[in-house]
Coordinates of C-alpha atoms and ligand atoms in Angstrom, one line a residue:
M1 CA -4.4 8.6 -39.3
F2 CA -7.4 8.7 -38.3
G3 CA -8.2 12.7 -39.3
R4 CA -8.6 15.6 -37.3
K5 CA -9.0 13.3 -33.5
G6 CA -7.1 10.1 -34.2
S7 CA -4.2 10.9 -32.2
G8 CA -4.0 7.4 -31.8
I9 CA -4.0 7.1 -28.0
T10 CA -6.3 4.4 -26.8
E11 CA -7.5 3.7 -23.2
E12 CA -5.0 0.3 -22.8
A13 CA -2.1 2.8 -23.7
V14 CA -2.8 4.7 -21.0
R15 CA -3.8 1.8 -18.0
K16 CA -0.9 0.1 -19.8
A17 CA 1.0 3.1 -18.0
L18 CA -0.8 3.5 -14.9
S19 CA -0.7 -0.1 -14.5
T20 CA 3.7 1.4 -13.8
V21 CA 2.4 3.3 -11.2
Q22 CA 2.6 2.4 -7.2
E23 CA -0.1 3.1 -4.0
P24 CA 3.0 4.0 -1.9
E25 CA 0.5 2.9 1.0
L26 CA -0.8 -0.7 -0.8
H27 CA 1.7 -1.5 -2.3
N28 CA 0.6 -2.5 -5.4
D29 CA -0.6 -0.3 -8.9
L30 CA -3.5 1.3 -9.6
I31 CA -4.9 -0.4 -12.1
S32 CA -4.7 -4.1 -10.4
L33 CA -6.2 -1.1 -6.8
N34 CA -8.7 -0.9 -9.5
M35 CA -8.4 3.1 -8.3
I36 CA -9.2 4.9 -12.4
R37 CA -11.8 5.8 -13.1
D38 CA -13.3 7.5 -16.3
I39 CA -10.5 7.9 -18.8
T40 CA -11.1 10.1 -21.1
I41 CA -9.4 11.5 -24.3
S42 CA -9.7 14.2 -26.7
G43 CA -7.1 15.0 -29.5
N44 CA -3.8 14.8 -27.4
Q45 CA -4.6 15.2 -23.9
V46 CA -5.6 12.3 -21.6
G47 CA -8.1 12.5 -18.3
F48 CA -8.7 10.9 -16.0
T49 CA -10.1 10.2 -12.1
I50 CA -7.7 8.6 -9.2
M51 CA -10.1 6.9 -7.0
L52 CA -8.6 7.4 -3.3
T53 CA -8.9 5.2 -0.8
T54 CA -9.5 8.4 1.1
P55 CA -9.9 12.3 1.2
A56 CA -7.6 12.6 3.3
C57 CA -4.7 10.9 1.0
P58 CA -1.2 12.3 1.8
L59 CA 0.2 11.6 -1.2
R60 CA -2.0 13.0 -3.9
S61 CA 0.7 15.0 -5.0
Q62 CA 3.0 12.0 -5.0
M63 CA 0.9 9.5 -7.8
E64 CA -0.5 13.6 -9.8
N65 CA 3.6 13.6 -10.6
E66 CA 3.5 9.8 -11.0
S67 CA 0.9 9.0 -13.2
I68 CA 1.2 12.2 -15.4
A69 CA 4.9 10.7 -15.6
A70 CA 4.3 7.5 -17.2
I71 CA 1.9 8.4 -19.1
K72 CA 4.0 10.7 -21.0
R73 CA 7.0 8.3 -21.1
M74 CA 5.1 5.4 -22.6
V75 CA 2.1 7.0 -24.8
P76 CA 3.4 8.5 -27.8
D77 CA 2.0 11.2 -28.7
V78 CA 0.2 13.3 -25.0
D79 CA 0.7 16.9 -24.1
K80 CA -1.1 17.2 -21.7
V81 CA -2.6 15.2 -19.3
T82 CA -5.5 16.3 -16.4
V83 CA -5.6 14.1 -13.1
R84 CA -9.4 14.5 -11.2
F85 CA -9.5 13.3 -7.5
D86 CA -12.6 11.3 -5.9
A87 CA -12.2 9.3 -3.1
Q88 CA -14.3 6.4 -1.1
V89 CA -13.5 4.8 2.0
R90 CA -13.5 1.5 2.3
T91 CA -15.7 -0.4 4.8
D92 CA -14.2 -1.6 7.9
S93 CA -15.1 -5.4 7.1
R94 CA -15.8 -5.9 11.1
I95 CA -18.8 -3.5 10.7
A96 CA -20.4 -5.2 8.1
G97 CA -23.4 -6.1 9.1
K98 CA -22.4 -6.1 13.1
L99 CA -23.8 -2.3 13.7
N100 CA -26.9 -1.2 11.9
I101 CA -25.6 2.7 11.8
P102 CA -24.1 3.3 8.3
V103 CA -20.4 4.0 9.8
K104 CA -16.9 2.6 7.9
N105 CA -14.9 3.2 10.8
I106 CA -14.2 3.2 14.1
V107 CA -11.5 4.9 15.7
A108 CA -10.9 4.6 19.3
V109 CA -8.4 7.1 21.3
A110 CA -7.5 6.2 24.0
S111 CA -4.3 6.6 27.0
G112 CA -2.9 4.4 29.9
K113 CA -3.4 7.9 31.9
G114 CA -5.6 11.2 32.6
G115 CA -5.0 14.4 31.1
V116 CA -2.6 13.2 28.4
G117 CA -4.5 15.1 25.5
K118 CA -7.2 12.3 24.2
S119 CA -9.8 14.8 24.2
T120 CA -8.0 17.4 22.5
V121 CA -6.9 15.2 20.2
S122 CA -10.1 13.6 19.3
T123 CA -11.1 16.5 18.4
N124 CA -8.7 18.2 16.1
L125 CA -7.9 15.1 14.6
A126 CA -12.2 14.9 13.5
V127 CA -12.0 18.1 12.5
S128 CA -9.1 17.7 10.0
L129 CA -10.9 15.0 8.9
A130 CA -13.7 17.0 8.1
L131 CA -11.2 19.5 6.5
E132 CA -9.9 17.2 4.2
G133 CA -13.2 16.1 2.6
A134 CA -14.3 13.2 5.1
K135 CA -17.6 12.5 6.9
V136 CA -16.6 12.5 10.4
G137 CA -18.3 11.8 13.6
V138 CA -17.0 12.4 17.6
L139 CA -18.1 9.8 20.2
D140 CA -18.2 10.9 23.9
A141 CA -17.7 7.6 25.6
D142 CA -16.4 9.2 28.5
I143 CA -18.9 8.7 30.9
Y144 CA -17.2 10.6 33.5
G145 CA -16.1 13.8 32.8
P146 CA -17.2 14.0 29.5
N147 CA -15.2 17.3 27.6
I148 CA -16.2 17.2 24.4
P149 CA -19.1 19.1 23.9
M150 CA -17.4 21.9 25.4
M151 CA -14.3 21.0 23.3
F152 CA -17.0 21.9 20.4
G153 CA -18.2 24.3 22.6
L154 CA -21.5 22.7 22.3
S155 CA -24.1 22.8 25.1
G156 CA -27.6 21.1 25.2
K157 CA -30.3 18.4 24.3
P158 CA -30.1 16.5 21.0
R159 CA -33.0 16.2 19.5
V160 CA -34.8 12.4 19.4
E161 CA -36.6 11.9 16.2
R162 CA -38.1 8.5 15.2
E163 CA -36.5 7.1 18.7
K164 CA -32.9 8.1 17.6
M165 CA -30.8 11.0 18.7
I166 CA -30.0 13.5 16.1
P167 CA -26.3 14.2 17.0
F168 CA -24.9 18.1 17.3
T169 CA -23.1 19.3 14.4
A170 CA -19.6 21.5 14.7
Y171 CA -17.1 22.3 11.9
G172 CA -18.1 19.6 10.2
V173 CA -18.2 16.9 12.1
E174 CA -21.0 14.7 13.9
V175 CA -21.2 14.8 18.3
I176 CA -22.4 13.1 20.5
S177 CA -21.4 12.3 24.0
M178 CA -23.3 11.7 27.4
G179 CA -22.5 14.8 28.4
F180 CA -25.2 16.5 27.0
M181 CA -27.7 14.0 28.7
M182 CA -25.9 14.3 32.3
P183 CA -27.3 17.8 34.3
E184 CA -24.5 19.8 34.2
G185 CA -21.5 19.3 36.5
E186 CA -23.3 16.4 37.9
A187 CA -21.3 13.1 38.0
V188 CA -22.9 9.9 37.5
V189 CA -21.9 6.4 38.9
W190 CA -22.3 3.9 36.4
R191 CA -22.5 0.0 37.2
G192 CA -21.2 -2.6 34.7
P193 CA -24.0 -3.4 33.1
M194 CA -25.6 0.2 32.7
L195 CA -22.6 1.4 31.5
H196 CA -22.0 -1.5 28.5
K197 CA -25.7 -0.4 28.0
A198 CA -25.3 3.3 28.1
I199 CA -22.0 3.2 25.8
R200 CA -23.2 0.7 22.7
Q201 CA -26.4 3.2 22.9
L202 CA -24.5 6.2 22.5
F203 CA -23.1 3.8 19.1
T204 CA -26.6 2.8 18.2
D205 CA -29.9 4.9 19.6
V206 CA -28.2 7.9 17.5
R207 CA -28.6 8.5 13.7
W208 CA -25.6 9.0 12.2
S209 CA -25.1 9.8 9.0
E210 CA -22.7 8.0 6.3
L211 CA -19.6 8.6 8.4
D212 CA -16.4 7.2 7.1
Y213 CA -15.2 7.9 9.8
L214 CA -16.0 7.7 13.9
I215 CA -13.8 8.7 16.9
V216 CA -14.2 7.9 20.4
D217 CA -12.7 9.9 22.5
L218 CA -12.1 6.4 26.2
P219 CA -11.7 7.6 29.9
P220 CA -8.9 7.6 31.0
G221 CA -7.4 4.5 31.8
T222 CA -7.8 0.6 30.8
G223 CA -11.0 -0.2 32.3
D224 CA -14.6 -0.9 32.3
A225 CA -15.3 1.9 28.9
Q226 CA -12.4 -0.5 26.9
L227 CA -13.8 -3.3 27.6
S228 CA -17.5 -2.5 26.8
L229 CA -16.6 -0.4 23.7
A230 CA -14.0 -3.1 22.2
Q231 CA -16.8 -5.9 23.7
S232 CA -19.7 -3.4 21.8
V233 CA -18.4 -2.4 18.7
P234 CA -16.1 -4.2 16.2
L235 CA -13.0 -0.9 16.6
I236 CA -11.0 -0.6 13.1
G237 CA -7.6 0.4 16.1
S238 CA -7.2 2.2 18.2
I239 CA -4.6 6.0 18.5
I240 CA -2.4 6.1 21.5
V241 CA -1.8 9.1 23.6
T242 CA 0.6 10.2 25.3
G243 CA 2.7 12.1 26.8
P244 CA 6.5 13.3 26.4
Q245 CA 7.7 12.2 30.2
A246 CA 9.8 9.5 30.7
V247 CA 6.5 8.0 32.3
A248 CA 5.1 8.1 29.4
V249 CA 6.2 4.8 28.6
S250 CA 4.5 3.1 31.6
D251 CA 1.6 4.8 31.0
A252 CA 0.3 4.2 27.6
R253 CA 1.7 0.1 28.1
R254 CA -1.2 -0.3 29.9
G255 CA -3.6 1.7 27.6
A256 CA -1.7 -0.8 24.7
T257 CA -1.7 -4.2 26.5
A258 CA -5.4 -3.9 27.6
F259 CA -6.4 -3.4 24.0
K260 CA -4.2 -5.8 22.7
R261 CA -5.8 -8.2 25.4
L262 CA -9.2 -7.0 23.8
E263 CA -7.3 -7.9 20.1
V264 CA -7.9 -4.4 18.9
P265 CA -5.2 -3.4 16.5
I266 CA -3.1 -0.3 17.6
I267 CA -2.9 2.0 14.6
G268 CA 0.0 4.3 16.9
V269 CA 1.4 7.2 19.0
I270 CA 0.6 10.3 19.7
E271 CA 3.0 12.3 21.9
N272 CA 0.8 15.2 22.6
M273 CA 3.0 18.4 24.9
T274 CA 6.0 18.1 23.9
G275 CA 8.1 21.3 24.5
E276 CA 10.8 22.9 26.0
I277 CA 8.5 21.9 29.8
F278 CA 7.2 18.7 29.8
G279 CA 10.6 17.7 26.8
T280 CA 9.8 15.2 24.6
G281 CA 10.6 11.2 23.7
G282 CA 8.2 9.7 25.7
G283 CA 5.8 8.8 22.5
E284 CA 8.0 7.4 20.6
G285 CA 9.4 5.6 24.1
A286 CA 6.6 3.7 24.7
A287 CA 5.6 3.2 21.2
R288 CA 9.4 0.9 20.6
L289 CA 8.6 -0.5 24.1
M290 CA 4.8 -1.6 22.5
G291 CA 6.2 -2.6 18.7
V292 CA 3.5 -0.4 16.9
E293 CA 4.4 3.2 15.0
F294 CA 4.7 6.5 16.4
L295 CA 2.6 8.9 14.5
G296 CA 4.6 11.8 15.6
T297 CA 4.5 15.1 18.1
V298 CA 2.4 17.6 19.1
E299 CA 3.5 21.1 20.8
L300 CA 2.5 21.8 23.6
D301 CA 1.1 25.5 22.9
A302 CA -1.4 27.5 25.2
R303 CA -3.6 28.0 21.9
I304 CA -4.6 24.6 22.1
R305 CA -6.0 24.7 25.6
M306 CA -8.1 28.5 24.9
G307 CA -9.7 26.6 22.1
S308 CA -10.0 23.5 24.2
D309 CA -12.2 26.0 26.8
S310 CA -13.7 27.7 24.4
G311 CA -14.8 25.3 21.9
K312 CA -12.2 26.6 19.4
P313 CA -10.1 23.5 17.8
I314 CA -6.7 24.7 17.1
V315 CA -6.8 23.8 13.8
I316 CA -9.7 25.8 13.0
E317 CA -8.2 28.8 15.4
A318 CA -4.8 29.1 14.5
P319 CA -3.9 26.5 11.5
E320 CA -0.8 27.8 10.7
S321 CA 0.0 27.0 13.9
N322 CA 2.5 24.5 14.4
A323 CA 0.7 22.8 16.2
A324 CA -2.4 23.2 13.8
K325 CA -0.1 21.3 11.7
S326 CA 1.2 18.7 13.2
F327 CA -2.4 17.9 13.9
R328 CA -3.3 18.0 10.3
D329 CA -0.5 15.6 9.5
L330 CA -1.6 13.2 11.8
A331 CA -4.9 12.8 10.7
R332 CA -3.8 12.1 6.8
K333 CA -1.2 9.8 8.3
I334 CA -4.3 8.3 10.5
A335 CA -6.7 7.9 7.5
A336 CA -3.5 6.7 4.8
R337 CA -2.9 3.4 7.5
I338 CA -6.6 3.2 8.7
S339 CA -7.0 2.6 4.6
V340 CA -4.0 0.3 4.3
M341 CA -6.1 -1.5 7.2
T342 CA -9.8 -1.8 5.9
M343 CA -7.1 -3.4 2.5
A344 CA -6.0 -6.3 4.7
P345 CA -7.9 -9.5 3.8
D346 CA -7.7 -11.3 6.3
P347 CA -8.5 -9.3 9.5
E348 CA -6.8 -11.5 12.0
L349 CA -4.0 -9.4 10.2
R350 CA -4.5 -6.6 11.2
I351 CA -3.9 -7.5 14.7
I352 CA 0.2 -5.3 15.3
Ligands
LIG1 N1 -0.5 20.2 22.6 C1 -1.6 20.6 24.2 N2 -1.4 22.3 24.9 C2 -1.7 23.2 25.6 N3 -2.7 22.1 25.8 C3 -3.0 21.3 25.6 C4 -2.5 20.1 24.8 N4 -3.0 19.3 24.9 C5 -4.1 19.8 25.4 N5 -4.5 20.8 26.4 C6 -4.9 20.1 27.5 O1 -4.6 19.8 28.1 C7 -6.2 19.1 28.9 C8 -6.1 18.1 29.4 O2 -6.7 17.9 27.9 P1 -7.9 16.9 27.7 O3 -8.9 17.1 28.2 O4 -7.5 16.6 26.3 O5 -6.6 15.5 27.9 P2 -7.7 13.9 28.2 O6 -6.6 13.0 28.0 O7 -8.8 13.6 27.8 O8 -7.7 14.1 29.7 P3 -9.1 13.0 30.2 O9 -8.0 11.4 31.3 O10 -9.3 13.8 32.2 O11 -10.2 12.6 29.8 C9 -6.9 20.6 28.6 O12 -6.7 21.8 29.3 C10 -6.7 21.1 27.5 O13 -6.6 21.7 26.8
LIG2 MG1 -11.0 13.0 27.8

């Protein structure tokens, strides 16, 4: 109609087609959610960018396929559709202005009981999110028995620059732990106010990069550290780790009750060490009892323990193992949940 380039395809028609495509987690269409950028039309070819709310989005290919189908169905004369992806993680509205650090979302990993794998889960989730392209940090809030340095293969004291500590980086993840400050093998007796101050300093006295997710590995139980944390920093939510055994249910419940009292939303429950030895079902039972989402299981695998001891997370060391795949899936699921939580207009609504 208008010479060689004039295919008659308009940006408006493309936008109209994309307004029929739903973002499956956010329950709205791509246009209403302002997720479409840089629409290009060249001859019979259409291209655009979908701006995701997390680089770890589990539904990329679904959105890609549905967008292509909608455009081919609704816009005449289109030969080829090219979908590009970019991501911008939204900031937890409760952080804005409260903490003077450039962190967008703070997630706690907790459990009612010790030794269920919080630190392992924190480490592998953090590395998984980094592998997806997110900017991630881990803050080891276990000031009694910090294990995070070992799990990341890190040691030594962090550098201090202009009165702030520079976090270590391993596997693309920024890491800070009281373990870096404590003499090896020495226990520190913390009293209430000191503990509160120490935990707060791990957030505020560290030169964090602009992180999409800061994962906080908590000590076991539901005591002072949890209370301190919830009072010091705005958490987008917590992840509860349990074992597969039936007793896990009551342990997890204790942990969850503490967070609920503190008005920290629970993102969901992960069952760790599932397998022939300990069985399965504890995590799902705990989630059901608490009325929160069951996120999934991670198998018992000796390589996880060996990796923890030698500073090599299983998602790096054995990426094809079931356990590594579970961690990768869980990380995407959690990132998607956080996206939904940051979209909730009223923070009160996020409390489950
Ligand atoms: N799925 C798994 N398979 C095999 N070993 C595991 C698994 N998850 C964790 N472990 C091992 O179990 C031990 C305890 O895990 P971890 O330190 O992560 O637990 P935790 O809940 O953080 O403990 P604490 O309460 O002491 O902080 C570690 O040696 C770890 O390597
Ligand atoms: Mg731990």
